[in-house]
GROMACS .gro file of C-alpha atoms in nm:
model
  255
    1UNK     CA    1   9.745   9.514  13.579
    2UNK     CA    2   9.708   9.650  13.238
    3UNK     CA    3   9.931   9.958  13.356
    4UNK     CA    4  10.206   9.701  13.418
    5UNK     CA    5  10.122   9.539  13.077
    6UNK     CA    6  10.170   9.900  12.920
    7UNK     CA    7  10.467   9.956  13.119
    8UNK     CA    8  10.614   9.608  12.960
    9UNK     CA    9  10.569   9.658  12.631
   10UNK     CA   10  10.743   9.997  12.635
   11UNK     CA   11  11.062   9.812  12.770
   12UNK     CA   12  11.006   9.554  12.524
   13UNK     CA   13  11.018   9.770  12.212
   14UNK     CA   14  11.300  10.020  12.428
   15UNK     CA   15  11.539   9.700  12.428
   16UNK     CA   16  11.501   9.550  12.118
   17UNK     CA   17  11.422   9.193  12.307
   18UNK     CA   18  11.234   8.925  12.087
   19UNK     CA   19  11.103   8.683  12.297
   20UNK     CA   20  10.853   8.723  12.576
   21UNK     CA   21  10.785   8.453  12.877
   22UNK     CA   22  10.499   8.525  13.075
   23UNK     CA   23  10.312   8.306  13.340
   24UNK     CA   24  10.005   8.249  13.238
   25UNK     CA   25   9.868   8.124  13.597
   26UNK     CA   26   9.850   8.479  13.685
   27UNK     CA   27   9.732   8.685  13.408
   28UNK     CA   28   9.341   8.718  13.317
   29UNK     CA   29   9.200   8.632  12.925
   30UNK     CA   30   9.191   9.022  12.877
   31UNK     CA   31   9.576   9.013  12.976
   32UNK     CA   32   9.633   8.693  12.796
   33UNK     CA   33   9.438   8.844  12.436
   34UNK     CA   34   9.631   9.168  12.517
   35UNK     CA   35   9.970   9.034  12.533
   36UNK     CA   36   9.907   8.780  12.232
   37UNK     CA   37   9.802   9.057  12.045
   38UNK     CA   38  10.088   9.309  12.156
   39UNK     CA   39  10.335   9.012  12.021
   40UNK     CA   40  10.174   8.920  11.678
   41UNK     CA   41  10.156   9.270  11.611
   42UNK     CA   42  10.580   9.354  11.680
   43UNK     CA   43  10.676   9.063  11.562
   44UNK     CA   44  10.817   8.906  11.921
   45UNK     CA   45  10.755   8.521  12.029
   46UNK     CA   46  10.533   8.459  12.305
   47UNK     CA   47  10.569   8.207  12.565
   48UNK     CA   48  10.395   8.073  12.877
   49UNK     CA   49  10.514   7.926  13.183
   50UNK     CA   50  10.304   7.709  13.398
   51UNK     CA   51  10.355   7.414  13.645
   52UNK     CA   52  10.052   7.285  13.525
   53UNK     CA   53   9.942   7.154  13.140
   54UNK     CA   54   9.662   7.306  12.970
   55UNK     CA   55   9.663   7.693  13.015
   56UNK     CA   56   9.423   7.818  12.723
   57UNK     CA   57   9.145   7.631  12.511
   58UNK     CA   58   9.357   7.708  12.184
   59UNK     CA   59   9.576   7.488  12.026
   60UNK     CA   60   9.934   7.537  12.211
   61UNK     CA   61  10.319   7.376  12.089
   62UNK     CA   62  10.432   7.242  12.434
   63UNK     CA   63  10.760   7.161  12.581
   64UNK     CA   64  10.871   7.090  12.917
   65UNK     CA   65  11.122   7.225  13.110
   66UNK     CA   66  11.224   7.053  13.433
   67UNK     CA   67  10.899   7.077  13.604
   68UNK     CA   68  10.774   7.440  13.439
   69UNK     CA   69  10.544   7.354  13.119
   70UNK     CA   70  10.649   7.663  12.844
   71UNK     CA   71  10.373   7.665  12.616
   72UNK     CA   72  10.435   7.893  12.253
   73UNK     CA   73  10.141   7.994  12.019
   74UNK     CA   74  10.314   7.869  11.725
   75UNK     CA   75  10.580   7.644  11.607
   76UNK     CA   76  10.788   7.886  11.366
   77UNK     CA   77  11.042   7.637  11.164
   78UNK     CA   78  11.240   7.915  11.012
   79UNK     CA   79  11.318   8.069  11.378
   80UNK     CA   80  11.586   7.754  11.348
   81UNK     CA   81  11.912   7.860  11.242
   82UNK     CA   82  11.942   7.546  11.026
   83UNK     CA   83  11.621   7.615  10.871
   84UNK     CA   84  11.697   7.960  10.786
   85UNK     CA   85  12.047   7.873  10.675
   86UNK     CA   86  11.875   7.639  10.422
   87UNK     CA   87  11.611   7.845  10.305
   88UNK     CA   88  11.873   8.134  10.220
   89UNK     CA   89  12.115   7.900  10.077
   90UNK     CA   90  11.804   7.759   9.815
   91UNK     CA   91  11.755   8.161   9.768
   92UNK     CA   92  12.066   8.255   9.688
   93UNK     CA   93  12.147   7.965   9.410
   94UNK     CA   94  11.821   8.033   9.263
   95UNK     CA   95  11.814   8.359   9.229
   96UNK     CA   96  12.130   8.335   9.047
   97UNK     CA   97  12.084   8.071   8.837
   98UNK     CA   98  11.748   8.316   8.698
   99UNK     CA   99  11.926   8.638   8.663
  100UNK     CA  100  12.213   8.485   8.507
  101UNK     CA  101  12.033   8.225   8.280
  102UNK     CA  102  11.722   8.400   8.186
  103UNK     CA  103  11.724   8.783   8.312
  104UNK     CA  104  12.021   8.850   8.097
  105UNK     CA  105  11.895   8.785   7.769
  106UNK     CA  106  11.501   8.836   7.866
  107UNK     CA  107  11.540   9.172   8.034
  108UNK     CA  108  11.654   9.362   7.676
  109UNK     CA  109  11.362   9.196   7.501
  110UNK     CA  110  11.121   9.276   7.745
  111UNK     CA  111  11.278   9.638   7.803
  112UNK     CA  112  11.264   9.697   7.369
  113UNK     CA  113  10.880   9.624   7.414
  114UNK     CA  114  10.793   9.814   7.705
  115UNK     CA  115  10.981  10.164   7.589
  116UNK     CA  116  10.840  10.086   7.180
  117UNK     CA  117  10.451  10.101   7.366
  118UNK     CA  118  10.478  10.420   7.641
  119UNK     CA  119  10.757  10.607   7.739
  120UNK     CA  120  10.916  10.603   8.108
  121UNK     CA  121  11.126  10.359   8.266
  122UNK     CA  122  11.157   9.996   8.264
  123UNK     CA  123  11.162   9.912   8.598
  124UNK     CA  124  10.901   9.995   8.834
  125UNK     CA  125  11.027  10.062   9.209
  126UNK     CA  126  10.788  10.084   9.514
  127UNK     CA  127  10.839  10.085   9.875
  128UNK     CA  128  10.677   9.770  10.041
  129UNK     CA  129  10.654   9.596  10.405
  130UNK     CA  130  10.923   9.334  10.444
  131UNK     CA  131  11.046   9.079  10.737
  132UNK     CA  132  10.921   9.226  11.046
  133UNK     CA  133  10.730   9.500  10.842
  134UNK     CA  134  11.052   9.631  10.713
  135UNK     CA  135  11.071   9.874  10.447
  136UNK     CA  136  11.236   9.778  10.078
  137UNK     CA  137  11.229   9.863   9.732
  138UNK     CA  138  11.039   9.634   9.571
  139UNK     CA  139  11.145   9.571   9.197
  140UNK     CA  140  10.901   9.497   8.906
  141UNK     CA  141  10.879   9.532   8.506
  142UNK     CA  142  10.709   9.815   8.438
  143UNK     CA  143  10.353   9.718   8.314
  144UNK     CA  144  10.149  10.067   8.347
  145UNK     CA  145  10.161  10.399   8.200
  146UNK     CA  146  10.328  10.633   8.443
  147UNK     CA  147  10.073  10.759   8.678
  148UNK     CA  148  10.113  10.918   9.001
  149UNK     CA  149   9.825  10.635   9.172
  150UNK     CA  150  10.062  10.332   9.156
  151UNK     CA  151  10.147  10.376   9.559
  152UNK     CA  152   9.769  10.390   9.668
  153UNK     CA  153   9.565  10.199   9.397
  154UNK     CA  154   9.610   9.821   9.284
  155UNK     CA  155   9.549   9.752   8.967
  156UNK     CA  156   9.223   9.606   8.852
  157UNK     CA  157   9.019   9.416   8.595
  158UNK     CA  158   9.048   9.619   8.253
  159UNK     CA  159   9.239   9.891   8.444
  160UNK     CA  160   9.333  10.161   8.205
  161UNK     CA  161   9.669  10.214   8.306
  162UNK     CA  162   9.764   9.909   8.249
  163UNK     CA  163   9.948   9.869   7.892
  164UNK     CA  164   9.916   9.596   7.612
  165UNK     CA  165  10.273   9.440   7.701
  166UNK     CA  166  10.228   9.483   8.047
  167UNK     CA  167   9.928   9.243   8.058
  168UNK     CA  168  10.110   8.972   7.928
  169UNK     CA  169  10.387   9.054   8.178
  170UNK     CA  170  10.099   9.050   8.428
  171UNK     CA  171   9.928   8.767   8.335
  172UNK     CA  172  10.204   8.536   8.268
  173UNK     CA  173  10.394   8.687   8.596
  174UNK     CA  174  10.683   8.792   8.439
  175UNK     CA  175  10.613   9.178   8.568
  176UNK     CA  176  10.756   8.972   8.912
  177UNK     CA  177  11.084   8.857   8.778
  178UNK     CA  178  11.317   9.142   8.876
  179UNK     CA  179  11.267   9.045   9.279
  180UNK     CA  180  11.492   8.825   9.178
  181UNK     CA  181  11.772   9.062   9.279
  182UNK     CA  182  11.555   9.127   9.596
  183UNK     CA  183  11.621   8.758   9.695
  184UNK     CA  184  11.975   8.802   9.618
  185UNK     CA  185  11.993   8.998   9.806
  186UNK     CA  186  11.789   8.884  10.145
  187UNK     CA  187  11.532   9.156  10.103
  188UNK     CA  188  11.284   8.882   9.972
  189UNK     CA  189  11.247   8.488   9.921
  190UNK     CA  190  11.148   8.278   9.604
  191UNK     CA  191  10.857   8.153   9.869
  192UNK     CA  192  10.697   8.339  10.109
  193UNK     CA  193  10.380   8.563  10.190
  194UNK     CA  194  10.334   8.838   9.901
  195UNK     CA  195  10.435   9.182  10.029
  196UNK     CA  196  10.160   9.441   9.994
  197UNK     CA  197  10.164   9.835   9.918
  198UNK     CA  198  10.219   9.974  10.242
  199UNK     CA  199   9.878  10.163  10.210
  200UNK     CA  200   9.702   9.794  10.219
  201UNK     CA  201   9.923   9.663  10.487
  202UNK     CA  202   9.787   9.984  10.693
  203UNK     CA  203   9.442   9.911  10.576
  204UNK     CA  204   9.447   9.537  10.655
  205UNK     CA  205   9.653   9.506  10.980
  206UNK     CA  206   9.318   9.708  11.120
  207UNK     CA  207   9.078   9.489  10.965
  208UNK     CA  208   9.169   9.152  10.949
  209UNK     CA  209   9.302   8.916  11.248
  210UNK     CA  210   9.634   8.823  11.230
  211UNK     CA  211   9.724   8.989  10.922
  212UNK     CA  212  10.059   9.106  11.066
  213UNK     CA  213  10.163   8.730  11.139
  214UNK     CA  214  10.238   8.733  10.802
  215UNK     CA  215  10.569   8.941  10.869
  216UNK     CA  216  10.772   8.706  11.106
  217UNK     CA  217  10.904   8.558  10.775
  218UNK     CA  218  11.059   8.745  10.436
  219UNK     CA  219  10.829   8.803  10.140
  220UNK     CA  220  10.851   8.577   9.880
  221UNK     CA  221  10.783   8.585   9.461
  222UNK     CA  222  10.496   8.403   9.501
  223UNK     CA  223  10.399   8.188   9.806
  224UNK     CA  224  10.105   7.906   9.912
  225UNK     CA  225   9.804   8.165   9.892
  226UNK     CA  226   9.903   8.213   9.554
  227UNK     CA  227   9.930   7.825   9.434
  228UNK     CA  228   9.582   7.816   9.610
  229UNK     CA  229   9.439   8.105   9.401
  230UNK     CA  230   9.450   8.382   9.614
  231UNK     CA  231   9.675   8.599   9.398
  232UNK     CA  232   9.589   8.915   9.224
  233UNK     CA  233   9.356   9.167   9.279
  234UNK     CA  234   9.160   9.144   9.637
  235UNK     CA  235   8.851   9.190   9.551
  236UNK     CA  236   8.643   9.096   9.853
  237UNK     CA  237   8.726   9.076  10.255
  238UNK     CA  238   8.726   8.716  10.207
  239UNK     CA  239   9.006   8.750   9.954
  240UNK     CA  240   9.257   8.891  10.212
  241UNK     CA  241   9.143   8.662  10.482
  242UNK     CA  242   9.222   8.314  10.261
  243UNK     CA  243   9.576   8.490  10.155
  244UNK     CA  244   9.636   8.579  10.555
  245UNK     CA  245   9.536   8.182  10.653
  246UNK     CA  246   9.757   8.033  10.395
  247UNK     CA  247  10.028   8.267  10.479
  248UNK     CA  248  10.003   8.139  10.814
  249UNK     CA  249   9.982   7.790  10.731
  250UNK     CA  250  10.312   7.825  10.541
  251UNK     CA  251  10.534   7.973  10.779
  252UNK     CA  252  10.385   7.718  11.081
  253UNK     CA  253  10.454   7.430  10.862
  254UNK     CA  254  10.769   7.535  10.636
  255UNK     CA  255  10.983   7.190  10.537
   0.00000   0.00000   0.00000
């Protein structure tokens, strides 16, 4: 019953568990959409067990053990050790390579121009949604004026706050190079979905299907929405959606 559902996902989030089997056979579609969207939501991987094949009309991964079919929703590559192990390893030597070869003599520069144009500091810090919609502080250049809006409002086309140095660090991306020491650290990854100001997570994990998907993996610098355009301001419902798909597609099909 959907008391007994309730009842589950209190001892799921109690215990700290992060994978779910259920068997399908003898659940509803309500119970079915309700548990898939209890999982996508806190981040925990959903699986279902049947002595038969085809349990839904959506696209399943399938494996088969002994004579139980366990069906998952998605095949996550960097839930393998080896994967991960890989990915962080690539992180680690990259990051260092750019904070020791081109950080350390482009941060000065960069920091001269910013405090000649407006005063305040050089870094910018904000909190933003990690891995499993962690909290971290998110490091940038400094590219506005200070202004008590940068938590709640993204900047825009022609924005105001926005300084003459800081839109060639926007525009060129080099606003984004201090996450380097947020990979170094394992708070972020060179690739991976964009993290958001927590204000737009809470906006968009209402709004727009699957948007919390995005979280089973670390942020990244830039990621595939981004090569594919979606990067910037969101403009448009659409906007979010394509970044959301492509975020998706990357951590299904990571290599």
């Amino acid at each position: 019953s959907e008391l007994n559902l309730q009842e589950c996902f209190e001892f799921v989030n109690s215990h700290n568990i992060d994978e779910i089997y259920c068997s399908a056979n003898e659940l509803d579609g309500n119970q079915i959409k309700s548990l898939i969207d209890f999982c996508e939501n806190n981040f925990k991987i959903l699986k279902f067990i049947s002595e038969r094949g085809g349990l839904l009309s959506r696209k399943l991964i399938t494996d088969t053990y002994g004579v139980s079919t366990v069906q998952s929703l998605r095949l996550m590559p960097l839930s393998n050790d080896f994967n991960t192990f890989m990915k962080r390893s690539f992180d680690i030597t990259f990051s260092l390579f750019v904070l020791f070869f081109i950080l350390s003599w482009l941060t000065p520069l960069i920091a001269i121009l910013i405090k000649l144009e407006s005063s305040g500091p050089i870094l910018f810090k904000q909190i933003r949604n990690g891995i499993k919609y962690k909290e971290f502080t998110c490091y940038k250049f400094r590219s506005m004026i200070v202004n008590t809006n940068a938590d709640t409002q993204q900047a825009t086309k022609n924005d105001t706050r926005v300084t003459r140095i800081g839109k060639i660090l926007r525009k060129t991306s080099l606003d984004e190079l201090p996450q380097f020491y947020n990979v170094l650290i394992g708070e972020m990854s060179v690739v991976g979905p964009r993290p958001h100001m927590i204000k737009e997570n809470q906006r968009y994990s209402k709004t727009v299907s699957k948007f919390m998907v995005r979280h089973f993996v670390k942020p990244g610098i830039t990621g595939l929405a981004q090569v594919k355009g979606y990067r910037g301001e969101i403009e448009t419902e659409e906007d979010i959606i394509n970044r959301v798909k492509h975020d998706i597609y990357y951590l299904e099909n990571w290599s």
